[in-house]
PDB file of C-alpha atoms in Angstrom:
ATOM      1  CA  MET A   1     -40.804   4.507 -37.439  1.00 46.00           C
ATOM      2  CA  LYS A   2     -44.050   5.857 -37.555  1.00 48.00           C
ATOM      3  CA  PHE A   3     -45.269   4.676 -34.284  1.00 44.00           C
ATOM      4  CA  CYS A   4     -42.777   7.091 -32.379  1.00 49.00           C
ATOM      5  CA  TYR A   5     -44.656  10.355 -34.380  1.00 48.00           C
ATOM      6  CA  PHE A   6     -47.645   8.309 -32.935  1.00 46.00           C
ATOM      7  CA  VAL A   7     -47.266   8.939 -29.343  1.00 44.00           C
ATOM      8  CA  PRO A   8     -46.916  12.602 -28.962  1.00 48.00           C
ATOM      9  CA  VAL A   9     -49.459  13.058 -31.785  1.00 44.00           C
ATOM     10  CA  LEU A  10     -51.885  10.836 -29.389  1.00 44.00           C
ATOM     11  CA  LEU A  11     -50.926  12.995 -26.739  1.00 45.00           C
ATOM     12  CA  LEU A  12     -51.077  16.252 -27.888  1.00 46.00           C
ATOM     13  CA  SER A  13     -54.839  15.355 -29.539  1.00 46.00           C
ATOM     14  CA  THR A  14     -56.277  13.742 -26.308  1.00 45.00           C
ATOM     15  CA  GLY A  15     -54.883  17.242 -24.310  1.00 48.00           C
ATOM     16  CA  LEU A  16     -52.592  15.114 -22.083  1.00 48.00           C
ATOM     17  CA  LEU A  17     -49.409  16.055 -23.140  1.00 49.00           C
ATOM     18  CA  PRO A  18     -49.566  19.795 -20.955  1.00 47.00           C
ATOM     19  CA  LEU A  19     -50.872  17.521 -18.054  1.00 49.00           C
ATOM     20  CA  LEU A  20     -47.727  15.414 -18.355  1.00 53.00           C
ATOM     21  CA  ALA A  21     -45.553  18.516 -18.383  1.00 54.00           C
ATOM     22  CA  GLN A  22     -47.163  19.940 -15.261  1.00 71.00           C
ATOM     23  CA  GLN A  23     -45.277  18.626 -12.062  1.00 79.00           C
ATOM     24  CA  PRO A  24     -47.561  19.993  -8.725  1.00 93.00           C
ATOM     25  CA  GLU A  25     -45.314  22.184  -6.245  1.00 95.00           C
ATOM     26  CA  LEU A  26     -45.022  21.196  -2.438  1.00 97.00           C
ATOM     27  CA  PRO A  27     -46.947  23.743   0.158  1.00 97.00           C
ATOM     28  CA  GLN A  28     -44.618  25.877   1.975  1.00 97.00           C
ATOM     29  CA  THR A  29     -45.385  23.968   5.096  1.00 97.00           C
ATOM     30  CA  PRO A  30     -42.994  22.389   7.322  1.00 97.00           C
ATOM     31  CA  ALA A  31     -44.325  18.816   6.041  1.00 97.00           C
ATOM     32  CA  GLY A  32     -44.169  20.661   2.485  1.00 97.00           C
ATOM     33  CA  LYS A  33     -40.282  21.720   3.109  1.00 97.00           C
ATOM     34  CA  HIS A  34     -39.014  18.050   4.779  1.00 98.00           C
ATOM     35  CA  ALA A  35     -40.700  16.464   1.929  1.00 98.00           C
ATOM     36  CA  ASP A  36     -38.899  18.917  -0.620  1.00 98.00           C
ATOM     37  CA  ALA A  37     -35.310  18.190   1.023  1.00 98.00           C
ATOM     38  CA  TYR A  38     -35.973  14.572   0.956  1.00 98.00           C
ATOM     39  CA  LEU A  39     -36.880  14.422  -3.137  1.00 97.00           C
ATOM     40  CA  LEU A  40     -33.934  16.473  -3.604  1.00 97.00           C
ATOM     41  CA  ALA A  41     -31.873  14.273  -1.757  1.00 97.00           C
ATOM     42  CA  LEU A  42     -33.462  10.894  -2.768  1.00 97.00           C
ATOM     43  CA  ASN A  43     -32.890  12.309  -5.975  1.00 97.00           C
ATOM     44  CA  THR A  44     -28.982  12.555  -6.411  1.00 96.00           C
ATOM     45  CA  GLY A  45     -28.855   8.779  -5.649  1.00 95.00           C
ATOM     46  CA  ARG A  46     -25.861   9.889  -3.119  1.00 97.00           C
ATOM     47  CA  ASP A  47     -25.474   8.763   0.273  1.00 97.00           C
ATOM     48  CA  GLU A  48     -23.639  12.685   1.608  1.00 97.00           C
ATOM     49  CA  ALA A  49     -26.845  13.776   0.433  1.00 97.00           C
ATOM     50  CA  SER A  50     -29.227  11.681   1.927  1.00 97.00           C
ATOM     51  CA  LEU A  51     -26.619  11.989   5.121  1.00 97.00           C
ATOM     52  CA  GLU A  52     -27.153  15.774   5.296  1.00 97.00           C
ATOM     53  CA  PHE A  53     -30.975  15.659   4.547  1.00 97.00           C
ATOM     54  CA  PHE A  54     -31.422  13.201   7.745  1.00 96.00           C
ATOM     55  CA  SER A  55     -28.728  15.495   9.901  1.00 96.00           C
ATOM     56  CA  ASN A  56     -30.971  18.363   9.203  1.00 96.00           C
ATOM     57  CA  HIS A  57     -34.241  17.143   9.469  1.00 97.00           C
ATOM     58  CA  ILE A  58     -35.118  14.705  11.616  1.00 96.00           C
ATOM     59  CA  ALA A  59     -36.708  15.595  15.239  1.00 96.00           C
ATOM     60  CA  LYS A  60     -33.903  15.170  17.749  1.00 92.00           C
ATOM     61  CA  GLY A  61     -35.656  12.266  19.617  1.00 92.00           C
ATOM     62  CA  GLU A  62     -36.627  10.071  16.530  1.00 94.00           C
ATOM     63  CA  LEU A  63     -32.496   9.445  16.102  1.00 90.00           C
ATOM     64  CA  GLN A  64     -32.658   7.782  19.426  1.00 92.00           C
ATOM     65  CA  LYS A  65     -34.851   5.161  17.895  1.00 94.00           C
ATOM     66  CA  MET A  66     -32.621   4.361  14.596  1.00 94.00           C
ATOM     67  CA  SER A  67     -29.253   6.184  13.722  1.00 94.00           C
ATOM     68  CA  ILE A  68     -28.280   8.449  10.781  1.00 95.00           C
ATOM     69  CA  GLU A  69     -26.244   6.003   9.576  1.00 96.00           C
ATOM     70  CA  GLN A  70     -29.037   3.036   9.376  1.00 96.00           C
ATOM     71  CA  ARG A  71     -31.720   5.652   7.757  1.00 95.00           C
ATOM     72  CA  VAL A  72     -29.147   6.374   5.188  1.00 97.00           C
ATOM     73  CA  GLN A  73     -28.834   3.002   4.115  1.00 97.00           C
ATOM     74  CA  ARG A  74     -32.632   2.590   4.224  1.00 95.00           C
ATOM     75  CA  HIS A  75     -32.631   5.793   1.840  1.00 94.00           C
ATOM     76  CA  LYS A  76     -29.789   4.038  -0.213  1.00 96.00           C
ATOM     77  CA  GLN A  77     -31.967   0.690  -0.666  1.00 96.00           C
ATOM     78  CA  LEU A  78     -35.160   3.033  -1.831  1.00 95.00           C
ATOM     79  CA  TYR A  79     -33.168   4.965  -4.090  1.00 96.00           C
ATOM     80  CA  GLU A  80     -31.872   1.467  -5.619  1.00 96.00           C
ATOM     81  CA  ARG A  81     -35.129   0.021  -6.300  1.00 95.00           C
ATOM     82  CA  THR A  82     -37.082   3.090  -7.276  1.00 96.00           C
ATOM     83  CA  GLY A  83     -34.760   5.340  -9.176  1.00 96.00           C
ATOM     84  CA  ALA A  84     -35.054   9.245  -8.957  1.00 96.00           C
ATOM     85  CA  LEU A  85     -38.963  10.091  -7.977  1.00 97.00           C
ATOM     86  CA  ASN A  86     -40.974  11.926 -10.040  1.00 97.00           C
ATOM     87  CA  LEU A  87     -43.638  13.943  -7.965  1.00 97.00           C
ATOM     88  CA  ARG A  88     -47.191  13.944  -9.322  1.00 96.00           C
ATOM     89  CA  GLN A  89     -49.782  14.737  -6.762  1.00 96.00           C
ATOM     90  CA  VAL A  90     -50.535  16.393  -3.431  1.00 96.00           C
ATOM     91  CA  LEU A  91     -53.064  13.982  -1.512  1.00 96.00           C
ATOM     92  CA  GLU A  92     -53.142  15.716   1.700  1.00 96.00           C
ATOM     93  CA  SER A  93     -51.602  18.388   3.125  1.00 97.00           C
ATOM     94  CA  ARG A  94     -51.766  20.406   6.522  1.00 96.00           C
ATOM     95  CA  GLU A  95     -48.406  22.155   8.428  1.00 95.00           C
ATOM     96  CA  SER A  96     -47.482  18.751  10.023  1.00 97.00           C
ATOM     97  CA  PHE A  97     -48.522  16.348   7.768  1.00 98.00           C
ATOM     98  CA  LEU A  98     -48.074  15.744   4.036  1.00 98.00           C
ATOM     99  CA  ALA A  99     -49.193  12.743   1.791  1.00 97.00           C
ATOM    100  CA  ILE A 100     -47.815  12.787  -1.935  1.00 97.00           C
ATOM    101  CA  LEU A 101     -48.234  10.571  -5.178  1.00 97.00           C
ATOM    102  CA  VAL A 102     -44.523   9.700  -6.431  1.00 97.00           C
ATOM    103  CA  VAL A 103     -43.970   7.603  -9.780  1.00 96.00           C
ATOM    104  CA  THR A 104     -40.593   5.376  -9.776  1.00 96.00           C
ATOM    105  CA  LYS A 105     -38.407   5.662 -13.018  1.00 94.00           C
ATOM    106  CA  THR A 106     -40.664   1.847 -13.442  1.00 93.00           C
ATOM    107  CA  GLY A 107     -43.844   3.337 -13.815  1.00 94.00           C
ATOM    108  CA  GLU A 108     -44.814   2.463  -9.736  1.00 95.00           C
ATOM    109  CA  ARG A 109     -47.029   4.898  -8.216  1.00 96.00           C
ATOM    110  CA  LEU A 110     -46.236   5.145  -4.781  1.00 96.00           C
ATOM    111  CA  ARG A 111     -47.841   7.282  -1.292  1.00 97.00           C
ATOM    112  CA  PHE A 112     -45.117   9.203   0.308  1.00 97.00           C
ATOM    113  CA  GLU A 113     -46.141  10.667   4.233  1.00 98.00           C
ATOM    114  CA  PHE A 114     -44.313  12.991   5.785  1.00 98.00           C
ATOM    115  CA  GLU A 115     -45.141  13.892   9.733  1.00 98.00           C
ATOM    116  CA  CYS A 116     -43.366  16.422  11.515  1.00 97.00           C
ATOM    117  CA  GLU A 117     -43.538  17.851  15.020  1.00 97.00           C
ATOM    118  CA  THR A 118     -46.464  20.288  15.485  1.00 96.00           C
ATOM    119  CA  LYS A 119     -44.080  23.096  17.393  1.00 96.00           C
ATOM    120  CA  GLU A 120     -40.559  24.751  16.616  1.00 95.00           C
ATOM    121  CA  PRO A 121     -38.386  23.565  15.334  1.00 95.00           C
ATOM    122  CA  PHE A 122     -40.959  20.873  13.092  1.00 97.00           C
ATOM    123  CA  GLY A 123     -38.747  18.348  12.983  1.00 97.00           C
ATOM    124  CA  LEU A 124     -39.411  15.153  10.764  1.00 97.00           C
ATOM    125  CA  LEU A 125     -40.927  12.584  13.109  1.00 97.00           C
ATOM    126  CA  GLY A 126     -41.284   9.608  10.206  1.00 96.00           C
ATOM    127  CA  ILE A 127     -41.860   9.205   6.645  1.00 96.00           C
ATOM    128  CA  GLY A 128     -44.261   6.690   5.625  1.00 96.00           C
ATOM    129  CA  VAL A 129     -44.428   4.664   1.715  1.00 95.00           C
ATOM    130  CA  GLY A 130     -46.628   2.390   0.437  1.00 94.00           C
ATOM    131  CA  GLN A 131     -48.242   1.501  -2.411  1.00 93.00           C
ATOM    132  CA  ALA A 132     -50.636   4.452  -3.804  1.00 92.00           C
ATOM    133  CA  GLU A 133     -53.993   2.696  -4.086  1.00 84.00           C
ATOM    134  CA  ASP A 134     -56.000   3.823  -7.877  1.00 67.00           C
ATOM    135  CA  GLU A 135     -59.068   5.269  -5.775  1.00 45.00           C
ATOM    136  CA  ILE A 136     -56.394   7.705  -4.118  1.00 55.00           C
ATOM    137  CA  THR A 137     -54.735   8.484  -7.448  1.00 48.00           C
ATOM    138  CA  GLY A 138     -58.011   9.095  -9.700  1.00 54.00           C
ATOM    139  CA  ILE A 139     -57.070   6.257 -11.698  1.00 52.00           C
ATOM    140  CA  ASP A 140     -60.226   4.137 -13.563  1.00 52.00           C
ATOM    141  CA  ARG A 141     -58.537   1.017 -14.754  1.00 52.00           C
ATOM    142  CA  LYS A 142     -59.755  -0.351 -17.847  1.00 54.00           C
ATOM    143  CA  LYS A 143     -60.592  -3.862 -18.223  1.00 59.00           C
ATOM    144  CA  ASP A 144     -59.280  -3.926 -21.954  1.00 58.00           C
ATOM    145  CA  ASN A 145     -57.681  -2.338 -25.005  1.00 62.00           C
ATOM    146  CA  THR A 146     -60.992  -1.546 -26.049  1.00 68.00           C
ATOM    147  CA  GLU A 147     -62.474   0.246 -23.077  1.00 58.00           C
ATOM    148  CA  LEU A 148     -59.061   2.055 -23.553  1.00 55.00           C
ATOM    149  CA  VAL A 149     -59.496   3.451 -26.707  1.00 56.00           C
ATOM    150  CA  ALA A 150     -62.838   4.440 -26.445  1.00 62.00           C
ATOM    151  CA  ALA A 151     -62.076   6.234 -23.283  1.00 55.00           C
ATOM    152  CA  VAL A 152     -59.702   8.750 -24.795  1.00 54.00           C
ATOM    153  CA  LYS A 153     -61.506   9.266 -27.899  1.00 55.00           C
TER     154      LYS A 153
END
């Protein structure tokens, strides 16, 4: 029972609790707006939300490469694997490109990249997903518990 109180006390004493509560805002660029809508649709876990997202955001020329139905199916598979995604960091931002770090329900860190057209209507050209690298996320892995404890003191 005492362990349950230890974690919040540890987070408060190390100053990490406020960092956990902060969620970065996505930029109000075309790529940032696509990313925001994508995360909202994915996090519902509903095919209807995915269908609406892809119908309203994908560049018209991209629909010839993969149908909306195929995109919805991939979206569903991603959600089944990851659950809801939590935005942790904006890694790179330009008007037509955005790279973000998200964390899955199991703690897996993923890098999402959104690329859109450079001119109106700024349709979404592609979404890339991959494992986040430690150096990208600024994580300094500790080799054992002794190093970890020393780092938070």
